[in-house]
DNA sequence: TAGATTGTTAATCGATTAACAATC
DNA sequence: TAGATTGTTAATCGATTAACAATC
């Protein structure tokens, strides 16, 4: 690897910085110090400066950070400075919801194809995109420049799709299926999992724990 | 606090253990060692044992872990041993997709109400649940035992809903809106954020980085 | 009993926070 | 210039991994 490895924790935080900088820009704020951003975002100023300095010096001593400039730089880092074409494999409710989610376009992600194996969906058009049958996918990928595949289908079907996607030149998988595709994919393919039920389980845990803490049942220390 | 604090990192991993144990159970596996589970899940055996020992000794020396028993214990820890009623606020495509997601029920989460402020949706029934107008929410929360609110609406509307939810006795918010509700909620209310566009941005970053690593453009070390 | 494997303590590694010199 | 605030090094904290004694 030619550039130094950036930790996952840092990458996790970048989109949040990006979001706050967008809101500041909307609000007409031109510059901000790490201290001010820190009190807004409830993280330490030190962390903000450390995070940003992984990518170079975006600020200026005595001044702070220029909101517009910093936001643009983060956009470049995240690869939001150009369009990413995406296909959605699995056109059930969730797949269709994603296809309808036009906000993605603002951030540079464009849904160009919808696929399913259910013949009943043939002829259905979602947000201007016709649902195609899954066996058309290889030809579609060959004919179109597609970077990302979102997988919104049952886990066994998702696994079966992987070779087809790799064959079609896909290098990024946005995985909503309840399986760890990252374990069965070559290391040059990016996978982001969105495991909704796991998120819901964590919410359940936190709910339970907060309630136990609040209840006076077992307050005595050992 | 009466019990020792469990780190977020551990909680994050529990649902994944739960999922793997479920698959092992399905496959008829009765017992498993931390070493075998470790090679299956691609984490260290040490981590598995450390994680589980936060909650007590679920294994047995020389034997390993009983799959069924361990799974049940994790279910209890996560609060999956009883039903959680959930309302969905915002009945657009994503809200409806969640309402249709019957898998949640298997894990103890039941959608009992759907709400929106769009009068055009009045009369629409999704997965057996009628969409109600948002002004009916306080009465609904008073009349029904609801623990969780999923927020699938634009960020400004989501923020406005918070006081209504708190007033209605909601203690867990599953937040799909692009705003950090955890910062505006009392500390005894659990919030889990699902920020889809942030996930997509991380995917974009990883895609970009893997491609740069693969390209021979700048291979020389400093 | 002997072998296997946990539970747990100690060592290592990585990430966060604090501090401050550099500099705008 | 003086004040403000970054960039960066050093200190702290927390999480992961390794090691091994306890024990089934």
Coordinates of C-alpha atoms (C1' of nucleotides) in Angstrom, one line a residue:
Chain A
X1 CA 0.0 0.0 0.0
X2 CA 1.4 3.3 -0.9
X3 CA -0.5 5.7 1.4
X4 CA -0.8 5.3 5.1
X5 CA -3.8 3.3 6.4
X6 CA -6.6 5.4 7.8
X7 CA -8.4 3.8 10.7
X8 CA -12.0 2.6 10.3
X9 CA -13.0 4.7 13.3
X10 CA -11.9 7.9 11.4
X11 CA -13.8 6.9 8.2
X12 CA -16.9 6.2 10.2
X13 CA -16.9 9.8 11.4
X14 CA -16.2 11.5 8.1
X15 CA -19.8 11.4 6.8
X16 CA -20.9 13.0 10.0
X17 CA -18.5 15.9 9.7
X18 CA -19.7 16.2 6.1
X19 CA -23.3 16.4 7.2
X20 CA -22.6 19.1 9.9
X21 CA -20.5 21.1 7.5
X22 CA -23.4 21.0 5.0
X23 CA -25.7 22.3 7.6
X24 CA -23.3 25.1 8.6
X25 CA -22.9 26.0 4.9
X26 CA -26.8 26.1 4.6
X27 CA -26.9 28.4 7.6
X28 CA -24.4 30.7 6.0
X29 CA -21.5 30.0 8.3
X30 CA -18.2 30.6 6.6
X31 CA -15.6 29.5 9.1
X32 CA -15.5 27.4 12.2
X33 CA -12.9 26.4 14.7
X34 CA -12.4 22.9 15.9
X35 CA -13.6 24.1 19.4
X36 CA -16.9 25.4 18.0
X37 CA -17.5 22.3 15.8
X38 CA -16.7 20.2 18.8
X39 CA -19.4 21.7 21.0
X40 CA -21.9 21.4 18.2
X41 CA -21.1 17.8 17.5
X42 CA -20.3 16.7 21.0
X43 CA -17.0 15.3 20.2
X44 CA -13.6 16.6 21.4
X45 CA -11.8 19.3 19.4
X46 CA -8.7 17.2 19.6
X47 CA -10.5 14.3 17.8
X48 CA -11.6 16.6 15.0
X49 CA -8.1 18.0 14.5
X50 CA -6.6 14.5 14.6
X51 CA -9.2 13.1 12.2
X52 CA -8.7 15.8 9.6
X53 CA -4.9 15.7 9.9
X54 CA -5.0 12.2 8.6
X55 CA -5.7 13.7 5.2
X56 CA -3.7 16.9 5.4
X57 CA -3.9 20.4 6.9
X58 CA -7.3 21.8 6.0
X59 CA -7.2 24.5 8.6
X60 CA -5.2 27.6 9.3
X61 CA -3.8 28.6 12.7
X62 CA -5.6 31.5 14.3
X63 CA -8.5 31.2 11.9
X64 CA -10.0 27.7 12.0
X65 CA -11.5 25.9 9.1
X66 CA -13.3 27.3 6.0
X67 CA -16.6 25.5 6.0
X68 CA -17.0 25.4 2.2
X69 CA -13.5 24.3 1.6
X70 CA -13.4 21.7 4.3
X71 CA -16.7 20.2 3.1
X72 CA -15.4 20.0 -0.5
X73 CA -12.2 18.3 0.7
X74 CA -14.2 15.7 2.7
X75 CA -16.4 15.1 -0.3
X76 CA -13.3 14.4 -2.4
X77 CA -12.0 12.0 0.3
X78 CA -15.3 10.2 0.4
X79 CA -15.5 10.1 -3.4
X80 CA -18.6 12.2 -3.5
X81 CA -17.1 14.5 -6.2
X82 CA -18.4 12.3 -9.0
X83 CA -21.5 10.2 -9.8
X84 CA -21.7 6.5 -8.7
X85 CA -24.1 4.4 -10.7
X86 CA -25.9 1.8 -8.6
X87 CA -28.1 -1.2 -9.3
X88 CA -30.5 -2.6 -6.8
X89 CA -30.8 -6.4 -6.7
X90 CA -34.1 -7.4 -5.1
X91 CA -37.0 -5.1 -5.9
X92 CA -39.2 -5.9 -2.9
X93 CA -40.4 -3.2 -0.5
X94 CA -36.9 -2.2 0.7
X95 CA -35.4 -2.2 -2.8
X96 CA -38.2 0.0 -4.0
X97 CA -37.8 2.3 -1.1
X98 CA -34.2 2.7 -1.9
X99 CA -35.0 3.3 -5.5
X100 CA -37.4 6.1 -4.4
X101 CA -34.9 7.7 -2.1
X102 CA -33.9 10.6 -4.3
X103 CA -31.7 12.2 -1.7
X104 CA -29.0 9.8 -2.8
X105 CA -28.7 11.6 -6.0
X106 CA -27.8 14.8 -4.3
X107 CA -24.8 13.0 -2.8
X108 CA -23.7 11.5 -6.1
X109 CA -25.4 8.1 -6.1
X110 CA -27.7 7.3 -8.9
X111 CA -29.9 4.2 -9.2
X112 CA -29.7 3.0 -12.8
X113 CA -31.2 -0.4 -12.6
X114 CA -33.7 -2.5 -10.6
X115 CA -33.7 -6.3 -10.7
X116 CA -35.7 -9.1 -9.3
X117 CA -36.5 -12.8 -9.9
X118 CA -40.2 -12.4 -9.4
X119 CA -42.0 -12.3 -12.8
X120 CA -45.0 -10.5 -11.3
X121 CA -42.9 -7.4 -11.0
X122 CA -42.1 -7.3 -14.7
X123 CA -43.6 -4.1 -16.1
X124 CA -43.5 -2.3 -12.8
X125 CA -41.7 1.0 -12.9
X126 CA -40.3 2.6 -9.8
X127 CA -39.2 6.2 -9.8
X128 CA -38.8 6.0 -13.6
X129 CA -36.8 2.7 -13.5
X130 CA -38.3 -0.5 -14.9
X131 CA -37.8 -3.6 -12.9
X132 CA -35.8 -6.1 -14.9
X133 CA -35.5 -9.8 -14.5
X134 CA -32.3 -11.0 -12.8
X135 CA -31.1 -13.0 -15.8
X136 CA -30.7 -9.7 -17.7
X137 CA -28.2 -8.5 -15.1
X138 CA -25.0 -9.7 -16.8
X139 CA -25.9 -8.1 -20.0
X140 CA -26.9 -4.9 -18.2
X141 CA -23.6 -4.7 -16.3
X142 CA -21.7 -5.3 -19.5
X143 CA -23.5 -2.5 -21.2
X144 CA -23.5 0.1 -18.4
X145 CA -20.9 1.6 -16.1
X146 CA -22.1 0.4 -12.7
X147 CA -19.9 0.6 -9.6
X148 CA -22.3 -0.3 -6.8
X149 CA -24.8 -3.1 -6.2
X150 CA -27.3 -2.8 -3.4
X151 CA -28.5 -6.3 -2.3
X152 CA -32.0 -6.2 -0.9
X153 CA -33.0 -9.8 -1.0
X154 CA -33.0 -12.9 1.2
X155 CA -29.5 -14.1 2.4
X156 CA -29.3 -17.2 0.3
X157 CA -30.1 -15.4 -2.9
X158 CA -27.7 -12.6 -1.9
X159 CA -24.8 -15.2 -1.6
X160 CA -25.7 -16.6 -5.0
X161 CA -25.6 -13.1 -6.6
X162 CA -22.0 -12.5 -5.6
X163 CA -20.2 -14.4 -8.5
X164 CA -22.6 -12.7 -11.0
X165 CA -21.7 -9.3 -9.6
X166 CA -18.0 -9.9 -9.5
X167 CA -18.2 -11.2 -13.1
X168 CA -20.0 -8.0 -14.0
X169 CA -17.2 -5.9 -12.7
X170 CA -19.0 -4.6 -9.5
X171 CA -16.5 -3.5 -6.9
X172 CA -18.8 -2.3 -4.2
X173 CA -21.6 -4.1 -2.5
X174 CA -24.2 -2.4 -0.2
X175 CA -25.5 -5.4 1.6
X176 CA -28.9 -5.5 3.3
X177 CA -29.1 -9.3 3.5
X178 CA -28.5 -11.0 6.8
X179 CA -25.2 -12.6 5.9
X180 CA -21.6 -11.5 6.0
X181 CA -20.8 -11.1 2.3
X182 CA -17.4 -9.5 3.2
X183 CA -16.3 -13.0 4.2
X184 CA -16.9 -14.5 0.7
X185 CA -15.7 -11.7 -1.5
X186 CA -12.2 -10.9 -2.7
X187 CA -10.4 -8.3 -0.7
X188 CA -10.5 -5.7 -3.5
X189 CA -14.3 -5.6 -3.3
X190 CA -15.8 -3.2 -0.8
X191 CA -18.8 -4.3 1.3
X192 CA -20.9 -2.2 3.6
X193 CA -23.4 -4.1 5.6
X194 CA -26.7 -2.6 6.7
X195 CA -28.1 -5.2 9.1
X196 CA -31.4 -3.6 10.2
X197 CA -32.3 -6.3 12.6
X198 CA -29.0 -6.1 14.4
X199 CA -29.5 -2.4 14.8
X200 CA -32.9 -3.1 16.3
X201 CA -31.4 -5.6 18.7
X202 CA -28.9 -3.1 19.9
X203 CA -31.8 -0.6 20.5
X204 CA -33.6 -3.3 22.5
X205 CA -30.5 -3.9 24.6
X206 CA -30.0 -0.2 25.3
X207 CA -33.7 0.2 26.1
X208 CA -33.5 -2.7 28.6
X209 CA -30.3 -1.5 30.2
X210 CA -31.5 2.1 30.6
X211 CA -34.7 0.8 32.2
X212 CA -32.7 -1.4 34.6
X213 CA -30.5 1.5 35.6
X214 CA -33.5 3.7 36.2
X215 CA -35.4 1.2 38.3
X216 CA -34.3 1.1 42.0
X217 CA -34.5 -2.7 42.1
X218 CA -30.8 -3.5 42.6
X219 CA -29.1 -0.3 43.6
X220 CA -26.6 -1.6 46.2
X221 CA -23.0 -1.9 45.1
X222 CA -21.2 -5.2 45.9
Chain B
X1 CA -25.3 2.2 38.1
X2 CA -25.6 -1.2 39.8
X3 CA -24.0 -3.4 37.2
X4 CA -20.7 -2.9 35.5
X5 CA -20.8 -1.0 32.2
X6 CA -20.5 -3.2 29.1
X7 CA -18.6 -1.5 26.3
X8 CA -20.4 -0.5 23.1
X9 CA -18.0 -2.6 21.0
X10 CA -19.2 -5.8 22.8
X11 CA -22.9 -4.9 22.4
X12 CA -22.3 -4.2 18.7
X13 CA -21.0 -7.8 18.3
X14 CA -23.8 -9.6 20.3
X15 CA -26.4 -9.6 17.5
X16 CA -23.8 -11.2 15.2
X17 CA -23.1 -14.0 17.6
X18 CA -26.9 -14.4 17.9
X19 CA -27.2 -14.8 14.2
X20 CA -24.4 -17.3 13.8
X21 CA -25.8 -19.4 16.7
X22 CA -29.2 -19.4 15.1
X23 CA -27.6 -20.7 11.9
X24 CA -25.7 -23.4 13.8
X25 CA -28.9 -24.4 15.6
X26 CA -30.7 -24.6 12.2
X27 CA -27.9 -26.8 10.9
X28 CA -28.4 -29.1 13.9
X29 CA -25.1 -28.2 15.7
X30 CA -25.4 -28.8 19.4
X31 CA -22.2 -27.5 20.8
X32 CA -19.3 -25.4 19.6
X33 CA -16.0 -24.2 21.0
X34 CA -14.8 -20.7 20.9
X35 CA -12.0 -21.8 18.5
X36 CA -14.5 -23.3 16.0
X37 CA -16.8 -20.3 16.2
X38 CA -13.8 -18.0 15.8
X39 CA -12.8 -19.6 12.5
X40 CA -16.4 -19.5 11.3
X41 CA -16.9 -15.8 12.2
X42 CA -13.3 -14.6 11.5
X43 CA -12.8 -13.1 14.9
X44 CA -10.4 -14.3 17.6
X45 CA -11.5 -17.0 20.0
X46 CA -10.1 -14.8 22.8
X47 CA -12.5 -12.1 21.8
X48 CA -15.5 -14.4 21.9
X49 CA -14.6 -15.7 25.3
X50 CA -14.0 -12.2 26.6
X51 CA -17.2 -10.9 25.2
X52 CA -19.3 -13.7 26.6
X53 CA -17.7 -13.4 30.0
X54 CA -18.9 -9.9 30.4
X55 CA -22.3 -11.5 31.1
X56 CA -21.3 -14.7 33.0
X57 CA -19.9 -18.1 32.3
X58 CA -22.0 -19.6 29.5
X59 CA -19.5 -22.3 28.6
X60 CA -17.9 -25.4 30.1
X61 CA -14.3 -26.3 30.2
X62 CA -13.4 -29.1 28.0
X63 CA -16.8 -29.0 26.3
X64 CA -17.3 -25.6 24.8
X65 CA -20.7 -23.8 24.5
X66 CA -24.1 -25.4 24.1
X67 CA -25.5 -23.7 21.0
X68 CA -29.1 -23.6 22.0
X69 CA -28.4 -22.5 25.6
X70 CA -25.9 -19.8 24.5
X71 CA -28.3 -18.4 21.9
X72 CA -31.1 -18.2 24.5
X73 CA -28.9 -16.4 26.9
X74 CA -27.9 -13.9 24.3
X75 CA -31.5 -13.4 23.4
X76 CA -32.2 -12.6 27.1
X77 CA -29.3 -10.1 27.2
X78 CA -30.6 -8.4 24.1
X79 CA -34.1 -8.4 25.4
X80 CA -35.4 -10.6 22.6
X81 CA -37.2 -12.9 25.1
X82 CA -40.4 -10.8 24.9
X83 CA -42.3 -8.8 22.4
X84 CA -41.6 -5.1 21.7
X85 CA -44.3 -3.1 20.2
X86 CA -43.2 -0.5 17.7
X87 CA -44.8 2.4 15.9
X88 CA -43.5 3.8 12.6
X89 CA -43.7 7.5 12.3
X90 CA -43.5 8.4 8.6
X91 CA -45.3 6.1 6.2
X92 CA -43.4 6.9 3.0
X93 CA -41.6 4.2 1.1
X94 CA -39.1 3.4 3.8
X95 CA -41.7 3.3 6.6
X96 CA -43.9 1.0 4.6
X97 CA -40.9 -1.2 3.7
X98 CA -40.2 -1.6 7.5
X99 CA -43.9 -2.3 8.1
X100 CA -43.8 -5.1 5.6
X101 CA -40.6 -6.5 7.0
X102 CA -42.2 -9.5 8.8
X103 CA -38.8 -10.9 9.8
X104 CA -38.8 -8.5 12.7
X105 CA -41.7 -10.3 14.3
X106 CA -39.6 -13.5 14.5
X107 CA -37.1 -11.5 16.6
X108 CA -39.8 -10.1 18.9
X109 CA -40.5 -6.7 17.3
X110 CA -44.1 -6.1 16.2
X111 CA -45.3 -3.1 14.3
X112 CA -48.6 -1.9 15.9
X113 CA -49.1 1.5 14.3
X114 CA -48.2 3.5 11.2
X115 CA -48.4 7.3 11.2
X116 CA -48.0 10.1 8.7
X117 CA -49.0 13.7 8.1
X118 CA -50.0 13.2 4.5
X119 CA -53.8 13.0 4.2
X120 CA -53.5 11.2 0.9
X121 CA -52.3 8.1 2.8
X122 CA -55.5 8.0 4.9
X123 CA -57.2 4.7 4.2
X124 CA -54.0 3.0 3.1
X125 CA -53.4 -0.3 4.9
X126 CA -49.9 -1.8 4.9
X127 CA -49.4 -5.3 6.0
X128 CA -52.7 -5.2 7.9
X129 CA -51.9 -1.9 9.6
X130 CA -53.9 1.2 8.7
X131 CA -52.0 4.4 8.3
X132 CA -53.2 6.9 10.9
X133 CA -52.8 10.7 11.0
X134 CA -50.0 12.0 13.1
X135 CA -52.4 13.9 15.4
X136 CA -53.8 10.6 16.6
X137 CA -50.4 9.6 17.9
X138 CA -50.7 10.9 21.5
X139 CA -54.0 9.1 22.0
X140 CA -52.7 5.9 20.4
X141 CA -49.6 5.9 22.7
X142 CA -51.8 6.5 25.7
X143 CA -54.1 3.6 24.7
X144 CA -51.4 1.1 23.7
X145 CA -48.2 -0.3 25.2
X146 CA -45.6 0.9 22.8
X147 CA -41.8 0.8 23.5
X148 CA -40.2 1.7 20.2
X149 CA -40.8 4.5 17.7
X150 CA -39.1 4.2 14.3
X151 CA -38.7 7.6 12.6
X152 CA -38.7 7.4 8.9
X153 CA -39.3 11.0 8.0
X154 CA -37.4 14.2 7.0
X155 CA -35.0 15.4 9.7
X156 CA -36.9 18.6 10.7
X157 CA -40.1 16.6 11.2
X158 CA -38.2 14.0 13.1
X159 CA -36.9 16.6 15.6
X160 CA -40.4 17.9 16.1
X161 CA -41.7 14.5 16.9
X162 CA -39.3 13.9 19.8
X163 CA -41.4 15.8 22.5
X164 CA -44.5 14.0 21.4
X165 CA -42.8 10.6 21.7
X166 CA -41.3 11.4 25.1
X167 CA -44.7 12.6 26.3
X168 CA -46.2 9.4 25.0
X169 CA -43.8 7.3 27.1
X170 CA -41.6 6.1 24.3
X171 CA -38.1 5.1 25.5
X172 CA -36.5 3.9 22.4
X173 CA -36.1 5.6 19.1
X174 CA -35.0 3.9 15.9
X175 CA -33.9 6.9 13.9
X176 CA -33.6 6.9 10.1
X177 CA -33.6 10.7 9.8
X178 CA -30.4 12.5 9.0
X179 CA -30.0 14.2 12.3
X180 CA -28.6 13.2 15.7
X181 CA -31.6 12.8 17.9
X182 CA -29.5 11.3 20.6
X183 CA -28.2 14.8 21.3
X184 CA -31.6 16.2 21.9
X185 CA -33.1 13.4 24.0
X186 CA -32.9 12.7 27.7
X187 CA -30.2 10.2 28.7
X188 CA -32.7 7.6 29.7
X189 CA -34.0 7.3 26.2
X190 CA -32.3 4.9 23.8
X191 CA -31.5 6.0 20.3
X192 CA -30.2 3.9 17.4
X193 CA -29.3 5.8 14.3
X194 CA -29.6 4.2 10.8
X195 CA -28.0 6.7 8.6
X196 CA -28.2 5.1 5.2
X197 CA -26.4 7.8 3.3
X198 CA -23.5 7.7 5.7
X199 CA -23.2 4.0 5.1
X200 CA -23.2 4.6 1.4
X201 CA -20.5 7.3 1.8
X202 CA -18.3 4.8 3.6
X203 CA -18.8 2.3 0.9
X204 CA -17.8 5.0 -1.6
X205 CA -14.6 5.7 0.4
X206 CA -13.7 2.1 0.6
X207 CA -14.4 1.6 -3.1
X208 CA -12.1 4.5 -3.9
X209 CA -9.4 3.4 -1.6
X210 CA -9.3 -0.2 -2.8
X211 CA -9.1 1.0 -6.4
X212 CA -6.2 3.3 -5.6
X213 CA -4.4 0.5 -3.8
X214 CA -4.9 -1.8 -6.7
X215 CA -3.8 0.7 -9.4
X216 CA 0.0 0.8 -9.9
X217 CA 0.1 4.6 -10.2
X218 CA 2.0 5.4 -7.0
X219 CA 3.5 2.2 -5.8
X220 CA 6.8 3.4 -4.5
X221 CA 7.3 3.7 -0.7
X222 CA 8.7 7.0 0.6
Chain C
dT1 C1' -7.5 -40.0 34.5
dA2 C1' -6.0 -37.3 30.3
dG3 C1' -7.4 -34.1 27.0
dA4 C1' -9.9 -30.2 25.8
dT5 C1' -11.4 -25.9 26.4
dT6 C1' -13.1 -22.3 29.3
dG7 C1' -12.6 -18.2 32.4
dT8 C1' -9.5 -14.8 33.6
dT9 C1' -5.2 -12.3 34.2
dA10 C1' -1.4 -10.1 31.9
dA11 C1' 0.6 -8.0 27.7
dT12 C1' 0.0 -5.6 23.5
dC13 C1' -2.0 -2.8 20.5
dG14 C1' -4.7 1.1 18.9
dA15 C1' -7.5 5.0 19.5
dT16 C1' -8.6 9.1 22.1
dT17 C1' -7.4 13.1 24.8
dA18 C1' -4.3 16.5 26.5
dA19 C1' -0.7 19.7 25.9
dC20 C1' 1.9 22.9 23.6
dA21 C1' 5.0 24.7 20.1
dA22 C1' 4.4 26.5 15.5
dT23 C1' 2.2 29.9 12.8
dC24 C1' -1.4 32.5 10.7
Chain D
dT1 C1' 2.5 42.5 17.2
dA2 C1' -0.8 39.9 20.1
dG3 C1' -4.3 36.6 20.1
dA4 C1' -6.3 32.6 18.3
dT5 C1' -6.2 28.2 16.8
dT6 C1' -4.1 24.7 14.2
dG7 C1' -0.9 20.7 13.6
dT8 C1' 1.5 17.4 16.0
dT9 C1' 3.8 15.1 19.8
dA10 C1' 3.2 12.9 24.2
dA11 C1' 0.2 10.8 27.8
dT12 C1' -3.8 8.3 28.8
dC13 C1' -7.3 5.3 28.2
dG14 C1' -9.7 1.4 26.4
dA15 C1' -10.1 -2.6 23.6
dT16 C1' -8.0 -6.7 21.7
dT17 C1' -5.0 -10.5 21.9
dA18 C1' -2.1 -13.8 24.2
dA19 C1' -1.2 -16.9 27.7
dC20 C1' -2.2 -20.2 31.1
dA21 C1' -4.1 -21.9 35.4
dA22 C1' -8.6 -23.8 36.6
dT23 C1' -11.8 -27.4 35.7
dC24 C1' -15.0 -30.1 33.3

